Coordinates of C-alpha atoms and ligand atoms in Angstrom, one line a residue:
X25 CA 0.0 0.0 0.0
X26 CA 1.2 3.5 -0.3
X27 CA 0.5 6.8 0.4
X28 CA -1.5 7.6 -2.3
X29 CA -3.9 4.7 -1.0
X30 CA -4.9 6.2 2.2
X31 CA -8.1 8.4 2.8
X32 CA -5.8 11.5 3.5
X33 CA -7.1 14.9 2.9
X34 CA -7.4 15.9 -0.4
X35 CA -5.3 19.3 0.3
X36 CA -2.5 17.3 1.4
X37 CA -1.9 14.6 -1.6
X38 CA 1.5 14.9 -3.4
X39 CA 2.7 17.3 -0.5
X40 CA 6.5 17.2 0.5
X41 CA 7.6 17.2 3.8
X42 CA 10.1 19.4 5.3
X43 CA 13.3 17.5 4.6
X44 CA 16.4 19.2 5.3
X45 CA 18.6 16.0 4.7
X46 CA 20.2 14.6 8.1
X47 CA 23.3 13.1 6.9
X48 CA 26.7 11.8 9.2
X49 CA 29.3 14.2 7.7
X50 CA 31.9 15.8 9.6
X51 CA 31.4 19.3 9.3
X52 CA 27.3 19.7 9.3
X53 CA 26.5 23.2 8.5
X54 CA 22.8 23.0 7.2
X55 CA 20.2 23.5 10.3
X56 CA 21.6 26.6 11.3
X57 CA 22.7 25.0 14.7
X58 CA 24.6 26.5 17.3
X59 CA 28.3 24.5 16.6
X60 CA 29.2 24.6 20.7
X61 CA 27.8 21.7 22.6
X62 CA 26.8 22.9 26.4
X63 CA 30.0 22.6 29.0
X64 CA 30.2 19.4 31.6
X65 CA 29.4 22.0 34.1
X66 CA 25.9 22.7 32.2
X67 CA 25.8 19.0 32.0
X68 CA 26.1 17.7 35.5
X69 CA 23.5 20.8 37.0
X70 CA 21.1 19.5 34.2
X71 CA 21.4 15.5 34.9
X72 CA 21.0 16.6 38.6
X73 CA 18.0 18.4 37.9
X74 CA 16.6 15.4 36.0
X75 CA 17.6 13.0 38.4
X76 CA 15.5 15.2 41.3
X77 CA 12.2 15.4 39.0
X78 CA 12.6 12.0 37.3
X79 CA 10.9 10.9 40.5
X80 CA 7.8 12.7 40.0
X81 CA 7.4 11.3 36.6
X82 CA 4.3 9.9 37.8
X83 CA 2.7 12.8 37.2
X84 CA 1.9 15.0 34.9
X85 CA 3.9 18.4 34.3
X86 CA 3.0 21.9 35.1
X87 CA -0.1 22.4 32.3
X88 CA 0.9 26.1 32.3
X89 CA 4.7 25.9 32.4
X90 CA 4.1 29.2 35.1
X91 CA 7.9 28.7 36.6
X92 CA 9.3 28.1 33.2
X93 CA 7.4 31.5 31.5
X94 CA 8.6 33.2 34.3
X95 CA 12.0 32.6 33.9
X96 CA 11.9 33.0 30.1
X97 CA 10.4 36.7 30.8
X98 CA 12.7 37.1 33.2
X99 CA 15.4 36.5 30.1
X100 CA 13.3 38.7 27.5
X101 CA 13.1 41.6 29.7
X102 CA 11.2 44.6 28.3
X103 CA 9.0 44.7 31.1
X104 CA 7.5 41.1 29.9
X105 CA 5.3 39.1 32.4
X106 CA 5.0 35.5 32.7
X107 CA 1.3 36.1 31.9
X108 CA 2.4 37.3 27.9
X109 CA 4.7 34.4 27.4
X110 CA 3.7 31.4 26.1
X111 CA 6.4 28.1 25.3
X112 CA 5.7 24.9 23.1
X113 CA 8.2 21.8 22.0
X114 CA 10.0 24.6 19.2
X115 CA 8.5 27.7 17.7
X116 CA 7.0 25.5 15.2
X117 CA 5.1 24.2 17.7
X118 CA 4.3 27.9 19.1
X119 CA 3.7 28.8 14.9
X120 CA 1.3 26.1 14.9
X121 CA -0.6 27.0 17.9
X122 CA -0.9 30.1 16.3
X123 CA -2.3 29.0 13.2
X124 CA -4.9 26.5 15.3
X125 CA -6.2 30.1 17.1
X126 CA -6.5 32.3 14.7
X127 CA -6.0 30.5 11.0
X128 CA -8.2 27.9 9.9
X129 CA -10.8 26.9 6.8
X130 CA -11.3 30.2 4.9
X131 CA -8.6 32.0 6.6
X132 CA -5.5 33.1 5.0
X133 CA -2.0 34.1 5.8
X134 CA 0.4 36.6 4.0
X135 CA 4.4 35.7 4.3
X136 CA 7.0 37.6 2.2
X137 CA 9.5 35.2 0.3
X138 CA 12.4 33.9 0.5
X139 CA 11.4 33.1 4.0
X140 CA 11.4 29.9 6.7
X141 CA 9.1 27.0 4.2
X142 CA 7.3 25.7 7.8
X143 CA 5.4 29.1 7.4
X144 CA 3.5 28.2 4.6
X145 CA 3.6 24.3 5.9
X146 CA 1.9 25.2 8.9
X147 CA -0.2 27.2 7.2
X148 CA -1.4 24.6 5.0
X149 CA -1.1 21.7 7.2
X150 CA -3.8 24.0 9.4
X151 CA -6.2 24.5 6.3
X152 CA -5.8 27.7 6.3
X153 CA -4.6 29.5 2.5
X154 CA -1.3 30.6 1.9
X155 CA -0.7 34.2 0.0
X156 CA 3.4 34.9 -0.9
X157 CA 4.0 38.3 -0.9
X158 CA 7.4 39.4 -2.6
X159 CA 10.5 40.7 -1.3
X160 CA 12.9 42.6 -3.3
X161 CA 15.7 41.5 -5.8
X162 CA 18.2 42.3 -2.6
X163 CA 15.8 40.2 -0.1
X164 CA 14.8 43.7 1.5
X165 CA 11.1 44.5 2.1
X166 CA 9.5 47.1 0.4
X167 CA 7.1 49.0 3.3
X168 CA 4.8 50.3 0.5
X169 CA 4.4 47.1 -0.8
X170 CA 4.6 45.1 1.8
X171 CA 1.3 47.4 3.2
X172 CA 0.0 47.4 -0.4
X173 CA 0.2 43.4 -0.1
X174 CA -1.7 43.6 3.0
X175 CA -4.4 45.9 2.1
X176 CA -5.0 43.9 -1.3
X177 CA -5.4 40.1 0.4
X178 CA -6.3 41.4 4.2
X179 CA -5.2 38.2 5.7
X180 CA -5.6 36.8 9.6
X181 CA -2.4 36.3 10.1
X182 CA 1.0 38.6 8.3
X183 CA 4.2 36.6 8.2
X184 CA 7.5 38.7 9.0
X185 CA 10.5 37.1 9.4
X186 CA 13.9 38.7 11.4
X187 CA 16.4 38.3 10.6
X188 CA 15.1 36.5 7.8
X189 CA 15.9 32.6 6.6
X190 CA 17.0 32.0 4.5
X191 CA 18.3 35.0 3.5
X192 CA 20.0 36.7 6.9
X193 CA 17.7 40.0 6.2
X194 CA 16.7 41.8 9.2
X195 CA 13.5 44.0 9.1
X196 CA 13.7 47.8 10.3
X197 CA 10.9 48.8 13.3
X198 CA 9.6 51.2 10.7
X199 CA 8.0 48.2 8.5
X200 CA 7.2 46.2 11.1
X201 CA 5.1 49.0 12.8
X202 CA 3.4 50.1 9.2
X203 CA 2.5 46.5 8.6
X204 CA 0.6 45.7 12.4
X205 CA -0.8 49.1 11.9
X206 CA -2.3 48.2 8.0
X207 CA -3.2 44.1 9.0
X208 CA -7.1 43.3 9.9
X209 CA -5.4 40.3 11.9
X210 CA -2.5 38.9 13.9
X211 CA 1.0 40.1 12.7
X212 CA 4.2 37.3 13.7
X213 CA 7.6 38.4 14.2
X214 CA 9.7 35.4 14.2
X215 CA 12.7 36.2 15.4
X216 CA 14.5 33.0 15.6
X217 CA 18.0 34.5 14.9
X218 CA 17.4 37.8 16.8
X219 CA 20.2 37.5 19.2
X220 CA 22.8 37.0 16.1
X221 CA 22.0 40.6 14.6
X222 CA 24.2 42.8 14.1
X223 CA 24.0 45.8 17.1
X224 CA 21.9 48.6 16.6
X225 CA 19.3 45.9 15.2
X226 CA 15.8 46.5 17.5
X227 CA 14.1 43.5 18.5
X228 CA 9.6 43.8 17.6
X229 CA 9.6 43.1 21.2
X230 CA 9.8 46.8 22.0
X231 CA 6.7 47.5 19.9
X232 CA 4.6 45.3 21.9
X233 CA 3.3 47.3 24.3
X234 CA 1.1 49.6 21.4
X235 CA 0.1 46.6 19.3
X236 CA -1.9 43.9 21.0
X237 CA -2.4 41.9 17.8
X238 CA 1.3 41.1 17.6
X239 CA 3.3 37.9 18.5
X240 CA 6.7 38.0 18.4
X241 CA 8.0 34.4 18.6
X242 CA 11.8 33.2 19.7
X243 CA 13.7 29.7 20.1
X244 CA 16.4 28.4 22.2
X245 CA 17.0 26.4 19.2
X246 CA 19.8 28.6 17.6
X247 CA 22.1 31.2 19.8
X248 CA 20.8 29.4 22.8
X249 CA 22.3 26.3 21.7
X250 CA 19.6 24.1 22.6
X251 CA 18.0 22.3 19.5
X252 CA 18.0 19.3 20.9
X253 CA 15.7 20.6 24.1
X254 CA 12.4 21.7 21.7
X255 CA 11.9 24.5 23.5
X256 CA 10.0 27.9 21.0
X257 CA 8.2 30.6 23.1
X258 CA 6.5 33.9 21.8
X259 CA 5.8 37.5 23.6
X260 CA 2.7 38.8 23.2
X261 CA -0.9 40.6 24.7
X262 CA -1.8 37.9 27.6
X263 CA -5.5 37.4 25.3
X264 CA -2.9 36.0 22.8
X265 CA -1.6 33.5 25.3
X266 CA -5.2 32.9 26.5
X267 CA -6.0 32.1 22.9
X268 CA -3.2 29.4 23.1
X269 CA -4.8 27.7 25.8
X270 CA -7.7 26.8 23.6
X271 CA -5.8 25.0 21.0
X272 CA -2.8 23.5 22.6
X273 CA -2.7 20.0 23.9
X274 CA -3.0 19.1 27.5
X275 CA 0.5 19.0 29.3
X276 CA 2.5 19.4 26.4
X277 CA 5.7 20.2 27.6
X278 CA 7.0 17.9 29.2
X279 CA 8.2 17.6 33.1
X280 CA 11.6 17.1 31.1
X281 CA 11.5 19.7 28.7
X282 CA 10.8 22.8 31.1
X283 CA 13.0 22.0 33.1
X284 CA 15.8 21.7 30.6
X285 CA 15.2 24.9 29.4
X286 CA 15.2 26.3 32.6
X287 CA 18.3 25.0 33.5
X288 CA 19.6 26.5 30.0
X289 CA 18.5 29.4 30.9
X290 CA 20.3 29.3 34.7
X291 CA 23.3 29.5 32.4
X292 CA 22.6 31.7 29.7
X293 CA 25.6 33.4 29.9
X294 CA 27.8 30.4 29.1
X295 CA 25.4 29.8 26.3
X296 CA 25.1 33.0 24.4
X297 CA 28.9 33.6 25.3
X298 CA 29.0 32.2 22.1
X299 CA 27.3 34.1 20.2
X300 CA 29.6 37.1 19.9
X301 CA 32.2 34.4 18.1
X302 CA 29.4 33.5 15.9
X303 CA 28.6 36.6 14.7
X304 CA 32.1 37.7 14.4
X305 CA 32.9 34.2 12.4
X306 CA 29.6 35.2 10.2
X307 CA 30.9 38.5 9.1
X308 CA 34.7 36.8 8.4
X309 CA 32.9 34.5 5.9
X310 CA 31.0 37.0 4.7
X311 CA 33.9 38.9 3.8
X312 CA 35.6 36.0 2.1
X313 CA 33.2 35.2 0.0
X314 CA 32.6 38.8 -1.4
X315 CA 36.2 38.4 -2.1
X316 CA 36.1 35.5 -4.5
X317 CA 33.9 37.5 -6.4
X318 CA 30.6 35.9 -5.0
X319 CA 27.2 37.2 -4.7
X320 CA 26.0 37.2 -0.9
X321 CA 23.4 38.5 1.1
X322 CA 24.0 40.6 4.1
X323 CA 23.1 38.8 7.3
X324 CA 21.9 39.7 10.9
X325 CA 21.9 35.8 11.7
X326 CA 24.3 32.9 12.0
X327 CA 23.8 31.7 8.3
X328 CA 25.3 33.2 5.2
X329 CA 23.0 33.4 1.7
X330 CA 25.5 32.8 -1.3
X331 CA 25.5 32.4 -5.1
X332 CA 24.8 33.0 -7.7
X333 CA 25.1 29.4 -9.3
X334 CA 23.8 28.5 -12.6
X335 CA 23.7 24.5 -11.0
X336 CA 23.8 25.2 -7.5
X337 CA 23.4 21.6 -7.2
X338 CA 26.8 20.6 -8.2
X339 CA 28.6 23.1 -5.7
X340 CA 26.5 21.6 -3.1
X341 CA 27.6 17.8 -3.9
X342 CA 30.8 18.6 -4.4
X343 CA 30.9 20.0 -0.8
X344 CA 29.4 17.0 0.3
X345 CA 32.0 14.5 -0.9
X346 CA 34.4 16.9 1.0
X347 CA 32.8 16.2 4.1
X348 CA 30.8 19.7 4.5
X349 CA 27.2 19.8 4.8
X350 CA 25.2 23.5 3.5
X351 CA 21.9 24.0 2.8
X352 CA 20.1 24.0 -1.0
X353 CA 17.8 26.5 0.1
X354 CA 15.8 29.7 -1.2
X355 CA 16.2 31.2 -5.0
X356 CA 17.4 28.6 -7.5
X357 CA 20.9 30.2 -7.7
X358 CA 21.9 30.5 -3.8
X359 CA 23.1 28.2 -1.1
X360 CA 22.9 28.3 2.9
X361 CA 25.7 27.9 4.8
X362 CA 25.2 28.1 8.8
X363 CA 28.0 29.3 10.5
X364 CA 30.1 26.9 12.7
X365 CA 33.2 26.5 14.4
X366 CA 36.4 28.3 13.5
X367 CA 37.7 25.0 12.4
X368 CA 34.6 23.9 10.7
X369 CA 34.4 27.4 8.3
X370 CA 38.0 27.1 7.5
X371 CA 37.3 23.6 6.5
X372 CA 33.9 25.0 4.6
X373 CA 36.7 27.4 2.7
X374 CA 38.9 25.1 1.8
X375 CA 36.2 22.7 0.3
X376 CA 34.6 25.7 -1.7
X377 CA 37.7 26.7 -3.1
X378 CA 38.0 22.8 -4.0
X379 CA 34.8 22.9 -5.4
X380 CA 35.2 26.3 -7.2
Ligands
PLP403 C1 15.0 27.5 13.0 C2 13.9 28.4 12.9 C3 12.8 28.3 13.8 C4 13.0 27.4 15.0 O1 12.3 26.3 15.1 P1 12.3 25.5 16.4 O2 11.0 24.7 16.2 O3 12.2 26.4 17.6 O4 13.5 24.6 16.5 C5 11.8 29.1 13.7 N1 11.7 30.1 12.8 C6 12.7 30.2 11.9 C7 12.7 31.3 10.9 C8 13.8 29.3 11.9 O5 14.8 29.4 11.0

């Protein structure tokens, strides 16, 4: 029997799932992971904190993750309470919830593209319609017509993405605040990569207090160097985070889960002392590449866009048989690499000049 067979909805036949390839290569830089594993210290406070609550693993976990939102206010700051956040297993999970609130049959949602492809599989996989809006030729969004957009399909929920993946584009206050002041609906600001942008970059979490229909959503997949842990959250009005009790399931986080990412965030400083390196090692590469006469895409995050490639494909494979891992990812001309170790970019560089 195959797939085909089955009785599955009609609006999901001869979909593709999200398939960024999971291959056993030495230098992996495709999921825009954080390359630094967590320190033995990190590791022995969080295996003693497991140890202590694996003996309540009778029961269930805090429904409400209270301690956990707490703490992860505590981190956002901007005057955030635990009763505006909200945390799910990833943002997709939180992006999802959202979609399950206010999405839905006959509802629509507007993203600008290039931009992260669970947007509009979320979207979809919630029955709700997706609308791509257009960025422009340098992955920048035009406020005009990123309003104009708006105005024309008046959608529930308005996709902006920054910094931007695929493309490392970070989105000024400006546009955010013209879009959430032009959308009938619920704006999201995922800001995945915000700790990786460059300084001077705002985060939409200042604009929260005058817009109550918008969600800025985070992850402690990336800077915090956590993808393993599943752990997305958003900021937002607390009616948004009432709306998120509706739709998500009972006890979904597990007893495990918040407390992992609480004890990640005990030691956020050892974490995000990374990021600094990161950013630093982004803008090296950056550099580089310009210099061998490459196209690439300014980036606020921990991923460089590259090309242009008539067949980025064989670049990419080529790569791969030396042992380094990117992304083939956005426009049909440009590749994704996420930035890693110092060791693991100068072996990136010395593969691409292979390659090249
Ligand atoms: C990686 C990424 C996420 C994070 O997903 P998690 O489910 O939190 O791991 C969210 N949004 C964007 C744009 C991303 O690139």
């Amino acid at each position: 029997m195959n797939l085909e067979d089955l009785p599955i909805r009609d609006d999901l036949r001869g979909r593709k799932p999200y398939g960024a390839p999971q291959l056993e290569v030495p230098v992996q830089l495709n999921t825009n992971e954080n390359p630094y594993p967590p320190s033995k210290a990190l590791v022995d406070d969080l295996a003693e904190e497991i140890r202590r609550d694996a003996a309540g693993l009778n029961r269930y976990p805090d429904r409400d993750a209270l301690a956990l939102r707490a703490d992860l206010a505590g981190y956002l700051g901007h005057g955030l309470t635990t009763e505006q956040l909200w945390a799910a297993n990833g943002s997709n999970e939180v992006l999802q919830q959202i979609l399950q609130a206010f999405g839905g049959h006959g509802r629509t949602a507007l993203g600008f593209e290039p931009s992260y492809s669970m947007h509009p599989i979320i979207t979809t996989g919630t029955n709700t319609e997706w609308v791509s809006g257009a960025r422009e030729d340098d992955f920048s969004l035009d406020a005009d017509k990123a309003v104009a957009a708006v105005e024309e399909h008046r959608p529930d929920i308005v996709f902006l993405t920054s910094p931007n993946n695929p493309t490392g584009t970070a989105l000024p206050l400006e546009t955010i605040s013209r879009v959430v002041e032009a959308a009938p609906g619920m704006v999201v600001v995922d800001e995945a990569y915000a700790e990786f942008a460059r300084s001077g970059t705002p985060s939409a979490l200042t604009l929260l207090p005058a817009h109550p229909r918008l969600i800025v959503t985070r992850t402690m997949s990336k800077a915090f160097a956590m993808a393993g842990t599943r752990l997305g959250y958003l900021a937002a009005h607390p009616a948004v985070v009432e709306a998120m009790l509706l739709v998500r399931l009972p006890y979904h986080l597990s007893t495990v889960t918040q407390a992992t990412a609480r004890v990640a965030l005990r030691h956020r400083a050892e974490l995000l002392g990374t990021v600094d390196a990161l950013r630093q090692e982004r803008d090296d590469t950056v550099a580089w590449l310009r210099a061998l006469g490459l196209t690439v895409a300014d980036s606020d995050a921990n991923f460089v866009l590259f090309g242009r490639f008539e067949n980025r494909r064989t670049i990419w494979e080529g790569l791969l048989e030396r042992g380094v891992l990117i992304r083939e990812v956005g426009p049909p001309e440009w590749l994704r690499v996420s930035i890693g170790t110092g060791e693991e970019m100068s072996a990136f560089r010395a593969a691409l000049e292979g390659v090249l």
